[in-house]
PDB file of C-alpha atoms in Angstrom:
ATOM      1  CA  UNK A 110      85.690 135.559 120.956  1.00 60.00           C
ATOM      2  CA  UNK A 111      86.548 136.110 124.559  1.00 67.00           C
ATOM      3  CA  UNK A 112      84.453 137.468 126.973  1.00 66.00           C
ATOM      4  CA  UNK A 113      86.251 139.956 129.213  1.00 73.00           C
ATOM      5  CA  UNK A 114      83.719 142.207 130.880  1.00 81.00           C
ATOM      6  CA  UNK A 115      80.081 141.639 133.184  1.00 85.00           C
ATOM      7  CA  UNK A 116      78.196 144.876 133.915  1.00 87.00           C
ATOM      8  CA  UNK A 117      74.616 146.100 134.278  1.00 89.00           C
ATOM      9  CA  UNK A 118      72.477 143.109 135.606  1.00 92.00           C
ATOM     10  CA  UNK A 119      68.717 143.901 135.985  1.00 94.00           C
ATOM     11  CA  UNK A 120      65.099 142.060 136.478  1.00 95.00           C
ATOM     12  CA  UNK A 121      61.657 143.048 135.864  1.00 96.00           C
ATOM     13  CA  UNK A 122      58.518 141.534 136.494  1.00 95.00           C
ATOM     14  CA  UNK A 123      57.354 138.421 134.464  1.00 97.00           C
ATOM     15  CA  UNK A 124      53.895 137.698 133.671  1.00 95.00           C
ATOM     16  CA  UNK A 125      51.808 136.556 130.577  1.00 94.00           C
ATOM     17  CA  UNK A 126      49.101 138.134 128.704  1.00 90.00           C
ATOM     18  CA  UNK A 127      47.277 136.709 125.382  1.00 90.00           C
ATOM     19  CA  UNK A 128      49.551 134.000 124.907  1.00 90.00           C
ATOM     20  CA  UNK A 129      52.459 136.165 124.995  1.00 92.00           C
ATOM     21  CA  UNK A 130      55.365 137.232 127.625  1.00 95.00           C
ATOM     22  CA  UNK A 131      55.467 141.218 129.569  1.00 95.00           C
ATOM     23  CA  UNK A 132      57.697 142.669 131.516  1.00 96.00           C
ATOM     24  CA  UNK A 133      57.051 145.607 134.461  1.00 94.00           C
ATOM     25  CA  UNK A 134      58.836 146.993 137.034  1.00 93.00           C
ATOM     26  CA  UNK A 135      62.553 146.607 135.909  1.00 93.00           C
ATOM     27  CA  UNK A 136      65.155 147.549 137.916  1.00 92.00           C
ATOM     28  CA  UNK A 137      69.308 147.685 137.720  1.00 89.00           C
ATOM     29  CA  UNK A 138      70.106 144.814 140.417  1.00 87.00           C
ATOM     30  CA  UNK A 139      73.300 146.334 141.400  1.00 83.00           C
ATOM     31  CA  UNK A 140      76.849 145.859 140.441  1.00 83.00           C
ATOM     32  CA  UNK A 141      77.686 142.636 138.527  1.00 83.00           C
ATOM     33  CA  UNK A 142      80.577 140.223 140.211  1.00 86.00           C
ATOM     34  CA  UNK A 143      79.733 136.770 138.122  1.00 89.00           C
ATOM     35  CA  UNK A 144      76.473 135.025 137.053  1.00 91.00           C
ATOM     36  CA  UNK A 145      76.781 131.318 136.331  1.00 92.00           C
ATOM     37  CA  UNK A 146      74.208 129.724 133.481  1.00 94.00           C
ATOM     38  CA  UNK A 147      74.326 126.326 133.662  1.00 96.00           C
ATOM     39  CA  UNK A 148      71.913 124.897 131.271  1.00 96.00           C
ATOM     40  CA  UNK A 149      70.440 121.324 131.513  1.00 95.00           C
ATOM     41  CA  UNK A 150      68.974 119.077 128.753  1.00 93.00           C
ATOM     42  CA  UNK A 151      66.768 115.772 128.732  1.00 90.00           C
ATOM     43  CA  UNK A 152      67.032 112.977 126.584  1.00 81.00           C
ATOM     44  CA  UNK A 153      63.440 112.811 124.864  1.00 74.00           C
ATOM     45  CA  UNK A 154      65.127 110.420 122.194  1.00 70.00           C
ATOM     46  CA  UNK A 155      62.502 107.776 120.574  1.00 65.00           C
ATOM     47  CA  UNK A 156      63.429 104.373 121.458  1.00 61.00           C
ATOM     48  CA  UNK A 157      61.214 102.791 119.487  1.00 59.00           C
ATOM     49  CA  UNK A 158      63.725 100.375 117.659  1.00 60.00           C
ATOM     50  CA  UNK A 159      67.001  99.017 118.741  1.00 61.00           C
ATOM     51  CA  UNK A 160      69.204 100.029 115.921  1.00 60.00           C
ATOM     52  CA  UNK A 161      67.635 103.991 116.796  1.00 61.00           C
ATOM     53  CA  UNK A 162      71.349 105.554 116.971  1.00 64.00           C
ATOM     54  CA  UNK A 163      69.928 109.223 116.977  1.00 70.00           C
ATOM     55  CA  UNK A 164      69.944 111.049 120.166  1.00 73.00           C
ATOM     56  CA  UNK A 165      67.597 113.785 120.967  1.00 79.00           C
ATOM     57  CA  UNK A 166      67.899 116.166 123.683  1.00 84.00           C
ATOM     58  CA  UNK A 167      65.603 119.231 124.679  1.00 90.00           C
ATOM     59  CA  UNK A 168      66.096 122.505 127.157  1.00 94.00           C
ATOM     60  CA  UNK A 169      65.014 121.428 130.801  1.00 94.00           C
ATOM     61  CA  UNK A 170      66.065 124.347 132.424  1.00 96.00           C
ATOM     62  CA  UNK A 171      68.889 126.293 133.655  1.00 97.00           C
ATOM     63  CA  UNK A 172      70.476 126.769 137.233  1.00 96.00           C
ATOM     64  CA  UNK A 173      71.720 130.491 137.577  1.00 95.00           C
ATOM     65  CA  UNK A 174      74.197 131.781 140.283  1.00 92.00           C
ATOM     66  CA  UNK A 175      73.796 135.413 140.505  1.00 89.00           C
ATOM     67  CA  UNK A 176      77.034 136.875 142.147  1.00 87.00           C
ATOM     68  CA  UNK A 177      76.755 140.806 143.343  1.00 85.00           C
ATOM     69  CA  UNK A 178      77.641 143.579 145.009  1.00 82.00           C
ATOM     70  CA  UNK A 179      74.381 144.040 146.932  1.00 82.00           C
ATOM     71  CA  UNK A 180      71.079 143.184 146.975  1.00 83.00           C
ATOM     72  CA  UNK A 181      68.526 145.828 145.844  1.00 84.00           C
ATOM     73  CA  UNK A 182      65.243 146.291 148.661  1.00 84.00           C
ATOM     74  CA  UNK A 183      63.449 146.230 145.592  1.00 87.00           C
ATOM     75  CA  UNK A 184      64.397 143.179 144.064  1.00 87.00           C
ATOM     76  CA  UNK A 185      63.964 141.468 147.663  1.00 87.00           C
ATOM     77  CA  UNK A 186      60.244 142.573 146.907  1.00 88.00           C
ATOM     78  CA  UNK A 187      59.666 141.477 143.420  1.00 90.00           C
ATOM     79  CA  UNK A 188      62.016 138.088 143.537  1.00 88.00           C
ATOM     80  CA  UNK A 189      61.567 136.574 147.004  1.00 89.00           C
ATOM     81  CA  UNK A 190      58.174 137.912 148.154  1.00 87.00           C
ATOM     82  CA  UNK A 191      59.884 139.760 151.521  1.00 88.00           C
ATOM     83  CA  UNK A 192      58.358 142.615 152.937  1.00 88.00           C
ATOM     84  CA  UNK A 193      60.318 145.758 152.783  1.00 88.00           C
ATOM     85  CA  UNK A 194      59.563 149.154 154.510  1.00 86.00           C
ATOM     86  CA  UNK A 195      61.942 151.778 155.506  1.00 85.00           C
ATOM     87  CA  UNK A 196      65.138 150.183 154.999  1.00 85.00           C
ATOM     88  CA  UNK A 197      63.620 147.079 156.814  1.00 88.00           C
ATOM     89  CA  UNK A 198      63.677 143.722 155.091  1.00 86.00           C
ATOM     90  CA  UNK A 199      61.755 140.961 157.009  1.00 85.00           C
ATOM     91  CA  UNK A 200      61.752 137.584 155.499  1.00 84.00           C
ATOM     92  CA  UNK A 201      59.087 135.126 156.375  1.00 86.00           C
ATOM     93  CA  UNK A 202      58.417 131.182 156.090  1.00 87.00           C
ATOM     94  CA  UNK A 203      55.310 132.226 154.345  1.00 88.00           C
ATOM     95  CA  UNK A 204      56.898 134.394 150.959  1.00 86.00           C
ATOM     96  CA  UNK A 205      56.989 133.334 147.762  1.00 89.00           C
ATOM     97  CA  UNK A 206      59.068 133.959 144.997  1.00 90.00           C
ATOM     98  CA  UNK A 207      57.948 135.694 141.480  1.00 92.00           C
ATOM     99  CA  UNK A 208      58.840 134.909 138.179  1.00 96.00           C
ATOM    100  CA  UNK A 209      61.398 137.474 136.960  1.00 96.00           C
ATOM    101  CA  UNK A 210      63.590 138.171 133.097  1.00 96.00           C
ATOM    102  CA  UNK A 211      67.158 139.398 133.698  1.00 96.00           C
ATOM    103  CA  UNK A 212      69.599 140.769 131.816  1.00 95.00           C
ATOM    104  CA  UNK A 213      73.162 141.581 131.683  1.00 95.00           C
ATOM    105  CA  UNK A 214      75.756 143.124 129.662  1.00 95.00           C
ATOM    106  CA  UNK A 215      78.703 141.226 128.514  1.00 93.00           C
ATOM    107  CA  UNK A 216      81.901 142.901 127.029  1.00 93.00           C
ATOM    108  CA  UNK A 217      83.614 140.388 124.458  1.00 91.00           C
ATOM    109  CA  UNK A 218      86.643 141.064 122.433  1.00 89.00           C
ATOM    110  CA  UNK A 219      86.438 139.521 118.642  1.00 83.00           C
ATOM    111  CA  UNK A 220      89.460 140.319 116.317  1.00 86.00           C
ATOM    112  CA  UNK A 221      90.845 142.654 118.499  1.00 87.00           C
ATOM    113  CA  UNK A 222      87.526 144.856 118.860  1.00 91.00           C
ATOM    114  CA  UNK A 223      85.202 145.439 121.838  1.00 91.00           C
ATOM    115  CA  UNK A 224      81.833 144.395 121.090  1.00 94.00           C
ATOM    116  CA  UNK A 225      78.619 144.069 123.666  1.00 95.00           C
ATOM    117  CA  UNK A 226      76.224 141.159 124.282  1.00 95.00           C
ATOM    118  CA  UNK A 227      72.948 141.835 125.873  1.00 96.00           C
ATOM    119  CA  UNK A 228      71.964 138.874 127.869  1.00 96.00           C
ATOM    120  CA  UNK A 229      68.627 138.088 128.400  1.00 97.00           C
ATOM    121  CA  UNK A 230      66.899 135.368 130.324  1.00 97.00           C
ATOM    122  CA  UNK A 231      63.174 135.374 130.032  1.00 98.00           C
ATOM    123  CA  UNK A 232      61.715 133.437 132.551  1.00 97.00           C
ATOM    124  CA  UNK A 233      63.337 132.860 135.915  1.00 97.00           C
ATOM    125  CA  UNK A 234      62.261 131.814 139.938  1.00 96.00           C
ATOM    126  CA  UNK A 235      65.088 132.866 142.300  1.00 92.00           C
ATOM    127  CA  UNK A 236      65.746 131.668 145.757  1.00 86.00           C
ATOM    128  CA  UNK A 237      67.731 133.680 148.633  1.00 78.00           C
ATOM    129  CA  UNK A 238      71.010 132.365 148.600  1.00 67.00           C
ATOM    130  CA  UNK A 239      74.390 132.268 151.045  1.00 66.00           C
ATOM    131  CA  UNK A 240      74.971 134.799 152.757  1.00 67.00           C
ATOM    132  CA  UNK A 241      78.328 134.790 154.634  1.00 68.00           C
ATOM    133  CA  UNK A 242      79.936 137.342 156.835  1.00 66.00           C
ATOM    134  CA  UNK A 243      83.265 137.571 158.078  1.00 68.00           C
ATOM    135  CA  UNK A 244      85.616 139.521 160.055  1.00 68.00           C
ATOM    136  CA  UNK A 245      89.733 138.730 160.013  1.00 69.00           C
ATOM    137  CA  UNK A 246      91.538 140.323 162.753  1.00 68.00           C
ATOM    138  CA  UNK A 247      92.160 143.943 162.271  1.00 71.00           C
ATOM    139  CA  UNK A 248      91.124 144.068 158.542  1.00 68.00           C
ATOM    140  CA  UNK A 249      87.875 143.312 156.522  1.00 66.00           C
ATOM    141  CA  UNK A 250      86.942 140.084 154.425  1.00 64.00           C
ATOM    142  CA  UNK A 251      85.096 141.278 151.177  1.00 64.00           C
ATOM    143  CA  UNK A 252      81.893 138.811 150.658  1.00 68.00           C
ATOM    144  CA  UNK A 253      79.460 139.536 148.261  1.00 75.00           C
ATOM    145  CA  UNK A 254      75.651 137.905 147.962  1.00 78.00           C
ATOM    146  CA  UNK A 255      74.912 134.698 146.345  1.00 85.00           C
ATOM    147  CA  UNK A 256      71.614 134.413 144.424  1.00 89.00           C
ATOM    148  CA  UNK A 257      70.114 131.086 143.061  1.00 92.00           C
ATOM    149  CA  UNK A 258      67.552 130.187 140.402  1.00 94.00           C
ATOM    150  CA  UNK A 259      66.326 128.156 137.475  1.00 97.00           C
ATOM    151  CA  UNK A 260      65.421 129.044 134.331  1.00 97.00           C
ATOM    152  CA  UNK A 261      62.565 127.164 132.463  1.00 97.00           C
ATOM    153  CA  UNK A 262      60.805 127.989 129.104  1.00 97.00           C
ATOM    154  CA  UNK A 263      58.636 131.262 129.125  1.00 97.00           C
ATOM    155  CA  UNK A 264      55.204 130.796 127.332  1.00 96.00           C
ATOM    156  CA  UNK A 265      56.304 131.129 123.726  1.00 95.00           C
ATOM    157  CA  UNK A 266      58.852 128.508 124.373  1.00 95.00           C
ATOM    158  CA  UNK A 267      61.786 130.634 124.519  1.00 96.00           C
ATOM    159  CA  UNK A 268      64.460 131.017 127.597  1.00 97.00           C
ATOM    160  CA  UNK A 269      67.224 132.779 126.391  1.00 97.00           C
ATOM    161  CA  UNK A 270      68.088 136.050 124.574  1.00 97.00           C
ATOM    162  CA  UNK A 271      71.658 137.270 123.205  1.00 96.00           C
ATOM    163  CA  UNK A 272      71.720 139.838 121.130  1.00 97.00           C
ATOM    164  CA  UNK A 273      75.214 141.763 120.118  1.00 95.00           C
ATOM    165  CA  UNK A 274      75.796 145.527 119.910  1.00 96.00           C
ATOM    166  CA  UNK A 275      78.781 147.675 118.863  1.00 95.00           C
ATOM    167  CA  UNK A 276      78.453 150.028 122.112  1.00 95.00           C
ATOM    168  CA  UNK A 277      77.617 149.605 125.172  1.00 94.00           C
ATOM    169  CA  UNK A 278      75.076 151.917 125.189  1.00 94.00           C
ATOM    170  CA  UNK A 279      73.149 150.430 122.751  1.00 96.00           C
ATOM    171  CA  UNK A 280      73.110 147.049 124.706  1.00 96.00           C
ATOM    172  CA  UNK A 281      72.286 148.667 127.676  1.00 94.00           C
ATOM    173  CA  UNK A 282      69.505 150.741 125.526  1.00 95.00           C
ATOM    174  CA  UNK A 283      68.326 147.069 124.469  1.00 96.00           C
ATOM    175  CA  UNK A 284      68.283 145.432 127.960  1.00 96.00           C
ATOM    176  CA  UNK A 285      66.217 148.605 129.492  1.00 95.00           C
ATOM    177  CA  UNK A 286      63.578 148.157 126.402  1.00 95.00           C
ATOM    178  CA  UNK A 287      63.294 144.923 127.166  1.00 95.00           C
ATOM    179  CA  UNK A 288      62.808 145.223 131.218  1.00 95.00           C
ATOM    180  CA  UNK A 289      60.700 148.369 130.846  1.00 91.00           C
ATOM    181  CA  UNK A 290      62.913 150.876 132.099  1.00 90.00           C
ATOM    182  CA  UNK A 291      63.147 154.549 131.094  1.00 78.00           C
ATOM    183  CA  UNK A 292      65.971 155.789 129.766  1.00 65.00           C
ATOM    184  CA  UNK A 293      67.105 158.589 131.822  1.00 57.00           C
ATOM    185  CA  UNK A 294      67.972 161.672 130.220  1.00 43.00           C
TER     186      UNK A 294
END
């Protein structure tokens, strides 16, 4: 399988309700350039005895890079706690990031046939990331915005969704369910 294609991210609002995980709000972040998943395990192996050769590890969490073409006013809102008004973001020492799923579409090619992986991460804090700017003599530098996170468990004990489609459409039908977003006609 080789995945050739990254399209479609989007977040919603994560909270919990009776034991169980809801998401509000969701919104299409903007256009997808890379997202790194870097997952991390612990060793929660029982040492108990010397001669204990089996080694147990367990999901810690997950640093995410989020690499894309823009960043949304309302995802500066519902991710980093900024204030936004009339085109106007204003950051301040006192905001506070909110839990947030995301989702992407992934475009992978398996015995010569396009097939489409909905990504879904279910419970994620992200931080504003670099931000660079740059101008090179007479022409323009193309930088995009970096956005960094972790993953950790959600309240069922679940981080991670992938689910695999044979259109896009589907997938993309899949991820909107999942964020809460109407389909738009």
């Amino acid at each position: 399988m080789a995945y050739v294609g990254l399209a479609r991210p989007v977040v919603a609002r994560y909270s919990e309700e009776g034991g169980e995980r809801k998401y509000s709000d969701g919104i299409r972040y903007a256009k997808a350039i890379k997202i790194l998943i870097d997952p991390h395990y612990e060793d929660v192996s029982d040492y108990n005895d010397i001669n204990d050769t089996d080694e147990v590890k367990e999901f810690a969490y997950a640093d995410i890079t989020l690499k894309t073409s823009d960043t949304p006013e309302a995802a500066e809102t519902m991710m980093f706690g900024h204030e936004v008004s009339g085109g106007t973001v204003i950051s301040r020492g006192m905001d506070r990031s909110g839990y947030v799923g995301l989702g992407a579409r992934i475009r992978v090619i398996e015995n010569g046939r396009a097939r489409y992986v909905a990504l879904w991460i279910h419970k994620a804090k992200f931080e504003d990331g670099s931000q660079e700017y740059e101008t090179k003599d007479n022409s323009f530098v193309y930088k995009t915005p970096t956005t960094e996170g972790k993953a950790i468990l959600d309240i069922t004990g679940e981080w991670r969704t992938k689910k695999t489609f044979n259109t896009a459409k589907e997938a993309d039908a899949w991820i909107d369910a999942t964020a809460g977003i109407e389909r738009e006609v």
